[in-house]
Coordinates of C-alpha atoms in Angstrom, one line a residue:
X1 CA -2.4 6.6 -1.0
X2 CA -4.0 9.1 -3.5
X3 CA -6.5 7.3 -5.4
X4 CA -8.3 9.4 -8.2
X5 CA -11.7 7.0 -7.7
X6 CA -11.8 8.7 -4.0
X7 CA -11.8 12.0 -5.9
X8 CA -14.5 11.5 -8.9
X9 CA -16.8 10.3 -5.9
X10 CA -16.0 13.4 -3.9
X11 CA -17.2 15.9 -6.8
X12 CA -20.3 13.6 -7.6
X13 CA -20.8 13.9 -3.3
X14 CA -21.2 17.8 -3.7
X15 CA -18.0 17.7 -1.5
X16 CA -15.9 19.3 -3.9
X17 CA -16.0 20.7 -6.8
X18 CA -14.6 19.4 -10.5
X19 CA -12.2 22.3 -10.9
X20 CA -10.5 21.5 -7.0
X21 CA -10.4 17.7 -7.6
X22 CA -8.3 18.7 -10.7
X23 CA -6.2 21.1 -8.9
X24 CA -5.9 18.5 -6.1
X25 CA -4.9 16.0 -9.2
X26 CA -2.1 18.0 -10.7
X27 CA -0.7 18.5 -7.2
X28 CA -0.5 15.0 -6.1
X29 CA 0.7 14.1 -9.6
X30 CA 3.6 17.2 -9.8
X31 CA 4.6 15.5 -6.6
X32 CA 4.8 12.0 -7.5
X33 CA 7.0 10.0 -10.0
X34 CA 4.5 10.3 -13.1
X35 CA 6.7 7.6 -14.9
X36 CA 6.8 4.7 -12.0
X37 CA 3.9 5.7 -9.9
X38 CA 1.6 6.6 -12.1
X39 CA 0.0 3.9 -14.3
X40 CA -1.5 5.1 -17.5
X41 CA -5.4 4.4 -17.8
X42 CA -6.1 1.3 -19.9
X43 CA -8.6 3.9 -21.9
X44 CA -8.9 7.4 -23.0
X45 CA -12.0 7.7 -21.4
X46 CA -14.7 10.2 -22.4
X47 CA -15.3 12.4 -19.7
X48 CA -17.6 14.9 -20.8
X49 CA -20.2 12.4 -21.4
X50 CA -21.8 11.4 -17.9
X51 CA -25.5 10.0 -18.9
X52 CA -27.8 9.8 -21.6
X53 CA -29.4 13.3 -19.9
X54 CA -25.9 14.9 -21.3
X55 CA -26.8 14.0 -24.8
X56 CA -31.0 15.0 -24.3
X57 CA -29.9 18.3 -23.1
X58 CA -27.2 19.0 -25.8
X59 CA -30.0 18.0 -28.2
X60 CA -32.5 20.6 -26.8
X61 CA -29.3 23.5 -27.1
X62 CA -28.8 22.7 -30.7
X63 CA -32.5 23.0 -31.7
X64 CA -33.0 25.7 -29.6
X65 CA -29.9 27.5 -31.4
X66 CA -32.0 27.1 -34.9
X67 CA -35.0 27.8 -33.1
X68 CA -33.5 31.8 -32.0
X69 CA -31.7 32.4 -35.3
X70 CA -35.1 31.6 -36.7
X71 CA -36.1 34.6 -34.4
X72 CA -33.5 37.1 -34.9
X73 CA -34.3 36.9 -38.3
X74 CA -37.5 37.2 -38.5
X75 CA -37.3 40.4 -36.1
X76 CA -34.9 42.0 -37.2
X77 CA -35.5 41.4 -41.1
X78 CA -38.6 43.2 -41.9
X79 CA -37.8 46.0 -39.0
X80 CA -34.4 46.9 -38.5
X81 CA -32.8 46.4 -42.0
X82 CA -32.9 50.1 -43.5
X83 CA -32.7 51.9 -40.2
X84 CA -30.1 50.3 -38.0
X85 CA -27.8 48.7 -40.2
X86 CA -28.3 51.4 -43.4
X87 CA -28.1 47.8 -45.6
X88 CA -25.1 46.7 -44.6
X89 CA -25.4 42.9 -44.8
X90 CA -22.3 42.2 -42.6
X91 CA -24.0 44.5 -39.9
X92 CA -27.4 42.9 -40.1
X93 CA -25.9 39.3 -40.1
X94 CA -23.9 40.1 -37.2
X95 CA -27.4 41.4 -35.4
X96 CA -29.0 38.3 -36.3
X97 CA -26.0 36.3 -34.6
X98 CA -25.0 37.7 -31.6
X99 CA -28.0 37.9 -29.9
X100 CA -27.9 33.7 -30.0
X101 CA -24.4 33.4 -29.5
X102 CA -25.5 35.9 -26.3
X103 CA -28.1 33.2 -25.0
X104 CA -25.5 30.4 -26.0
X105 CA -22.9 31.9 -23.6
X106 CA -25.5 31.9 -20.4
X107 CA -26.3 28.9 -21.2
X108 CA -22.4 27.6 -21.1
X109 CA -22.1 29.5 -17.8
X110 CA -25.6 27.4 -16.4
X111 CA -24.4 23.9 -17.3
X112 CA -20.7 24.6 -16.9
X113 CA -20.2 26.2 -14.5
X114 CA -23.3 25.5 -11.8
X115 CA -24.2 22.1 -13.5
X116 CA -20.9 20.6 -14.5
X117 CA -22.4 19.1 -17.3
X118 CA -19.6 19.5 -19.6
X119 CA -21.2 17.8 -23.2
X120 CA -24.4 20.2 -23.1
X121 CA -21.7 22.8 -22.4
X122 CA -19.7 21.7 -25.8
X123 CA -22.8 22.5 -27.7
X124 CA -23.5 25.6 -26.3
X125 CA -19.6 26.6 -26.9
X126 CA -19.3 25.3 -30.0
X127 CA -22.6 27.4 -31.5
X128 CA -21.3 30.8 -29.5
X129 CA -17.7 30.6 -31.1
X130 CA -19.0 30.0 -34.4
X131 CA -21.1 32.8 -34.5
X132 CA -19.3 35.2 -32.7
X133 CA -16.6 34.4 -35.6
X134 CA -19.4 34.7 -38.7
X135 CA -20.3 37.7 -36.8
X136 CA -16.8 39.2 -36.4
X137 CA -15.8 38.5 -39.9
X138 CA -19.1 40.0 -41.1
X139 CA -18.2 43.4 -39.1
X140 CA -14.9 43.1 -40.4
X141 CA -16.2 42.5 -44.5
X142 CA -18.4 45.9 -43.6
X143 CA -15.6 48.0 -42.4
X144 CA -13.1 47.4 -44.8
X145 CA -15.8 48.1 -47.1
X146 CA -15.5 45.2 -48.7
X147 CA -19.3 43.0 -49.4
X148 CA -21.8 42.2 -51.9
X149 CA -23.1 45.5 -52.9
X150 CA -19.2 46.8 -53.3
X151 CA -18.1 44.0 -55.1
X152 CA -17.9 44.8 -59.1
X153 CA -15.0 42.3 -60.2
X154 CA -13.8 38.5 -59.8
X155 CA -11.0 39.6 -58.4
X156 CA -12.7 42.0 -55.4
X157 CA -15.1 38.4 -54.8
X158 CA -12.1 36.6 -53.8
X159 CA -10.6 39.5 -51.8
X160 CA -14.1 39.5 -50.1
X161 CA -14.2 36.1 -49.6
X162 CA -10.9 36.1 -48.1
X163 CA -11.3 38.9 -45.9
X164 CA -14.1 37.7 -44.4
X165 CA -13.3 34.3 -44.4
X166 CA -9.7 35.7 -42.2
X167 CA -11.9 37.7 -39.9
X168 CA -14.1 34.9 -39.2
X169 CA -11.6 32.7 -38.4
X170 CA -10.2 35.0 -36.1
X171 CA -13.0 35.6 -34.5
X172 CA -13.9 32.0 -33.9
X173 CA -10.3 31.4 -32.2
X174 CA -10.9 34.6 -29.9
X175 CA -14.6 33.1 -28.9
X176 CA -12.8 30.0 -28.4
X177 CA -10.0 31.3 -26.5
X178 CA -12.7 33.5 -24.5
X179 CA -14.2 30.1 -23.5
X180 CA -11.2 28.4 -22.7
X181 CA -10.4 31.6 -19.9
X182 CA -13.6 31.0 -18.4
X183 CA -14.7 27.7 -18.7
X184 CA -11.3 26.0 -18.7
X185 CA -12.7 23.3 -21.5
X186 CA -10.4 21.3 -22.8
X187 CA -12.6 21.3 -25.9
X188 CA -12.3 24.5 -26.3
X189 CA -8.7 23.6 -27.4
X190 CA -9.8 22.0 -30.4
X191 CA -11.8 25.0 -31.3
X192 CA -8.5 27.0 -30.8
X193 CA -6.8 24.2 -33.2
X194 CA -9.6 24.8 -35.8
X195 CA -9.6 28.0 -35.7
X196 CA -6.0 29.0 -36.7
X197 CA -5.8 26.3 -38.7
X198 CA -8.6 27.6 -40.5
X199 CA -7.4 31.5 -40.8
X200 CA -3.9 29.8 -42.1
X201 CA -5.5 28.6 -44.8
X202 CA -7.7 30.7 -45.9
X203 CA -5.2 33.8 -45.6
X204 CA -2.3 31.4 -47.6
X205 CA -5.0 30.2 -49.9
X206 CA -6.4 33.4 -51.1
X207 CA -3.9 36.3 -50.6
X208 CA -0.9 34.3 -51.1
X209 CA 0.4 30.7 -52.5
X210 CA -2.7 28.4 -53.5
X211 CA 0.0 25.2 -54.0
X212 CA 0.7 25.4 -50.8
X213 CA -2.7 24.6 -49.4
X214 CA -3.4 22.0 -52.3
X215 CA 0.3 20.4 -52.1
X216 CA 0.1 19.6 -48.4
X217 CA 2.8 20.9 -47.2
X218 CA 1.0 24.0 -45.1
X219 CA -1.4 21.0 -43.8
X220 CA 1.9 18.9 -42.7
X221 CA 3.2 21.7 -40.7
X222 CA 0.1 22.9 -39.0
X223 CA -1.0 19.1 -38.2
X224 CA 2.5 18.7 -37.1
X225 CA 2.6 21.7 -34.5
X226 CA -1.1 21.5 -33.2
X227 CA 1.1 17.4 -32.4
X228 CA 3.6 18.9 -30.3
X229 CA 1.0 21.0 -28.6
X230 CA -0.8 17.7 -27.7
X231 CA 2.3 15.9 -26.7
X232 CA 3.7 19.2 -24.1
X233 CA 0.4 18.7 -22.4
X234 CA 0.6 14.6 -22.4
X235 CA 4.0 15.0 -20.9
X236 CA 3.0 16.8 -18.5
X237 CA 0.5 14.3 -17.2
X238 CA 1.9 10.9 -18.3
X239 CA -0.8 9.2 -16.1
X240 CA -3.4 10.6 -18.3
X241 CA -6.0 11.6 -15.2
X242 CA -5.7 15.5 -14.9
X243 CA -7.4 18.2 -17.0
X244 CA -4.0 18.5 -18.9
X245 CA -4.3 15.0 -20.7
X246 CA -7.8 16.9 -21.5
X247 CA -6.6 19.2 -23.7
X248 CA -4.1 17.0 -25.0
X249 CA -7.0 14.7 -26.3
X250 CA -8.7 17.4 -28.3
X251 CA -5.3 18.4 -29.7
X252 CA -4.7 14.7 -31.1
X253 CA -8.1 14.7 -32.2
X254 CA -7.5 18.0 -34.6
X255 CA -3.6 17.2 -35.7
X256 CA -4.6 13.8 -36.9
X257 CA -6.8 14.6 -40.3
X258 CA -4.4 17.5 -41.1
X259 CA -1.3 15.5 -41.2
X260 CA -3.0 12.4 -43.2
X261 CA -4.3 14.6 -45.8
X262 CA -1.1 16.8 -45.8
X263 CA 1.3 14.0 -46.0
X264 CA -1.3 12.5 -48.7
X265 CA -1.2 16.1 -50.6
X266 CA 2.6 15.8 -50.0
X267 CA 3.7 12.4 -51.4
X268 CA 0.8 13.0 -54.2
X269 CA 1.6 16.7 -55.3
X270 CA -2.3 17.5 -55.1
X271 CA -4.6 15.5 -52.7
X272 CA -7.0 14.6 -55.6
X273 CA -4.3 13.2 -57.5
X274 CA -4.2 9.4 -58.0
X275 CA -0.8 7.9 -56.5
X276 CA 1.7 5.9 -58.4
X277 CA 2.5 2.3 -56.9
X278 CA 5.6 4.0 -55.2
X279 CA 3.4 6.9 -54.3
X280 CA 1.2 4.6 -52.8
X281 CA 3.5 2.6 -50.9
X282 CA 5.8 5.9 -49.4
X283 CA 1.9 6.7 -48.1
X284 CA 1.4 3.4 -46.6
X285 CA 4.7 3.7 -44.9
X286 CA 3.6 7.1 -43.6
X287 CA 0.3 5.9 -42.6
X288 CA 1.8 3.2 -40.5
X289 CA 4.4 5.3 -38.9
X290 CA 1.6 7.8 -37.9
X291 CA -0.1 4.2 -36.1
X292 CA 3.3 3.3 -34.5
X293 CA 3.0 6.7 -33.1
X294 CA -0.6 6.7 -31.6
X295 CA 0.7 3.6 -30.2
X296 CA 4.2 4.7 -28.3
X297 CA 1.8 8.0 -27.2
X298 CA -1.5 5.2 -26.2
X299 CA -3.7 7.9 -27.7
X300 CA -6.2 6.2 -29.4
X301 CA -7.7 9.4 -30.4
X302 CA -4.6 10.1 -33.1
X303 CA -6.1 7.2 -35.0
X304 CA -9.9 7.6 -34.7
X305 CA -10.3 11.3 -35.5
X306 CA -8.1 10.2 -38.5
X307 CA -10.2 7.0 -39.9
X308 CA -11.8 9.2 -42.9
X309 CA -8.5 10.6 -43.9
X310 CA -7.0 7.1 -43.4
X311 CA -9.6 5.1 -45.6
X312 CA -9.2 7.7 -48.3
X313 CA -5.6 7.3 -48.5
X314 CA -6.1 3.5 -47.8
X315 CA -8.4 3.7 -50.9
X316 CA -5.8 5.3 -53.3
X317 CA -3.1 3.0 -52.1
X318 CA -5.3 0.0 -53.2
X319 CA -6.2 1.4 -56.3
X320 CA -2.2 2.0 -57.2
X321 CA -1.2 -1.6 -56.5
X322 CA -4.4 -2.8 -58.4
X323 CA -7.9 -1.9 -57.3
X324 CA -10.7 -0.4 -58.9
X325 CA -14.2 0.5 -58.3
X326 CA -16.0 -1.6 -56.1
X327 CA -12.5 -4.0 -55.6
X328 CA -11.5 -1.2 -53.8
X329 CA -14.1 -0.2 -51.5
X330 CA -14.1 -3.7 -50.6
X331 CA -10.3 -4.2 -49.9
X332 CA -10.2 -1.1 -48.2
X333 CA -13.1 -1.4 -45.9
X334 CA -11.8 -5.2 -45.2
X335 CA -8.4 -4.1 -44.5
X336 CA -9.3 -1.1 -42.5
X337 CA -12.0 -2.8 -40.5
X338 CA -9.9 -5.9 -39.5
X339 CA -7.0 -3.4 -38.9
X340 CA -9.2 -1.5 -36.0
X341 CA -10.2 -4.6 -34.4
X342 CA -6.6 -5.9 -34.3
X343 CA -5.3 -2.8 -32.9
X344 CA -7.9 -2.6 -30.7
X345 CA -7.7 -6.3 -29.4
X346 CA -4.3 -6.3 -29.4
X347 CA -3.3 -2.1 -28.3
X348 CA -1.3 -3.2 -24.5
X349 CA 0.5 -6.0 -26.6
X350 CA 1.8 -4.0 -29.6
X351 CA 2.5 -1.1 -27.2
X352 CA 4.6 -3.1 -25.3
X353 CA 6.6 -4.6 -28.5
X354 CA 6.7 -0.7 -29.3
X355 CA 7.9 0.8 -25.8
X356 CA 10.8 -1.7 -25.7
X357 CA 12.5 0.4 -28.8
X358 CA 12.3 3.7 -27.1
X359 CA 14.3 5.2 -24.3
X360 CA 12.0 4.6 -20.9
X361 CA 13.7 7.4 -19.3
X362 CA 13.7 11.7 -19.1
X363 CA 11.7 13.4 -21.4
X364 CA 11.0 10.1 -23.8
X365 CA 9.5 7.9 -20.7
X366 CA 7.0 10.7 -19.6
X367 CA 6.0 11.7 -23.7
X368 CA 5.8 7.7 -24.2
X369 CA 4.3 6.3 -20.7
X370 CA 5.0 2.4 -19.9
X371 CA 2.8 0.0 -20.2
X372 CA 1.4 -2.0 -17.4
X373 CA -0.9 -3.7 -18.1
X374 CA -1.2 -7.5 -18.0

């Protein structure tokens, strides 16, 4: 019988490698029942984190990263300004960038690739897509002909810092995607996530309807669909043990904060506004639906990569029903606090009490896996 331990200790062997025992995964998994024979893990456990060498080496790519913008701008500053980029800051940004986003990449391919060291690979990811996308978006600021020394009015600063701030975006989501091709990190689907997210707002924010940004609503939908992006992938691995679930992690992770503060912007009219006691409880009953979900889904991700957005909205609906200064950090932090550690305690028991009022069959029983654990 397929057992995925067998597999894990097979790649650490040298025997195969992490992309075949994957493959090898998704096979035997197509070809099983993923409902009855394949038991959910009890955790969603971290696997791009191997040893505390992971998290020494990812140190060293971050401060090596400062370390070479340091450089690029320090050589190509005093040198290069006039002649090569004819004082075009986009251009001279973008020279200072690349050539680290460069070094980032061959570093991704070393520990990625040859090294299967997949957090060190994150960092180096993570720096390469954000600078290809300042880069981009600088290129794209110097072609339009729209940057600082251009800029005479208000309105031609916003229309800079839009176009830019599009361009950039855009960029970071091709780096991102770029990564994805070649790497196949599932982390580099939460830079995908980010990403758009990020163009859709800027772009609705600044060339078209501000309210919508500020009243939620663009938040709710984006949060909503980057959801059902995470849940296709979970369906397709209801046991939770092939690259697939992966992805689906680092999806739940960016949907979370973008429907709490959405729904919050929503119920509210602005996110900054202070709630009404009904405003405050139609939040509360949002908030706990959204929990009621992480649990029929057993993705405790939905609910950490939310806790900030949570406590915030946790914090308003305190101070609607009575709160006030420190009374409220102190109710919310107690309430929040002993609200983890229940649900944490207790997750297999409430997600059974959940599970039985949901259909255990088709589509629903692969999207909500069973539960069995003792």
């Amino acid at each position: 019988m397929f057992d995925r331990t067998d597999l894990r200790a097979a790649v650490d062997a040298g025997i195969i490698t992490r992309d075949q025992a994957s493959r090898l995964e998704a096979f035997l998994t197509k070809r099983a029942d993923p409902v009855a024979q394949v038991a959910p893990e009890q955790g969603e456990n971290l696997r791009f984190l191997n040893n505390f060498n992971d998290i020494f080496i990812t140190i060293g790519i971050v401060i090596l990263a400062m370390g070479l913008t340091a450089v690029t701008s320090l050589f190509f500053g005093p040198q290069f300004w006039s002649m090569v980029t004819g004082g075009n800051a986009g251009a001279f940004g973008a020279m200072i960038l690349m050539p680290v986003a460069g070094v980032m990449w061959l570093l991704a391919e070393y520990f990625g690739r040859r090294r299967r060291m997949l957090l060190p690979t994150m960092a180096a990811i993570s720096v390469f897509t954000l600078y290809s996308g300042l880069s981009i978006g600088m290129i794209a600021s110097g072609l339009t002909g729209m940057n600082a020394k251009t800029v005479t009015s208000l309105t031609q600063a916003w229309d800079t810092l839009g176009n830019t701030g599009v361009g950039t975006f855009l960029g970071c989501g091709a780096a991102a995607f770029l990564a994805w091709w070649r790497f196949r990190l599932p982390f580099c689907m939460f830079l995908i996530a980010v990403s758009a997210a990020a163009t859709a707002y800027t772009f609705t924010g600044i060339f078209g309807d501000t309210g919508l940004v500020l009243g939620g609503l663009l938040s709710v939908i984006i949060g909503f669909a980057t959801l059902a992006a995470a849940i296709w992938f979970d369906q397709q691995d209801p046991g939770r043990i092939t690259r697939l679930s992966d992805n689906a992690f680092w999806l739940h992770v960016a949907a979370a904060p973008q429907i709490i503060l959405g729904l919050r912007g929503v119920v509210m009219g602005s996110p900054g506004a202070t709630p009404s006691t009904f405003e405050a409880m139609v939040l509360l009953a949002c908030l706990a639906g959204l929990g009621l979900l992480s649990l029929a889904l057993n993705r405790r991700a939905l609910v950490v990569s939310s806790l900030l957005s949570f406590w915030l909205a946790l914090g308003q609906v305190v101070d609607a029903v009575g709160g006030g200064g420190s009374t409220t950090f102190i109710a919310t932090a107690l309430l929040l606090g002993a609200g983890i550690i229940a649900l944490g305690g207790g997750w297999h028991s409430a997600r059974r009490w959940v599970l039985k009022r949901l259909p255990k069959e088709g589509l629903a029983g692969r999207i909500f896996p069973p539960e069995t654990h003792a």
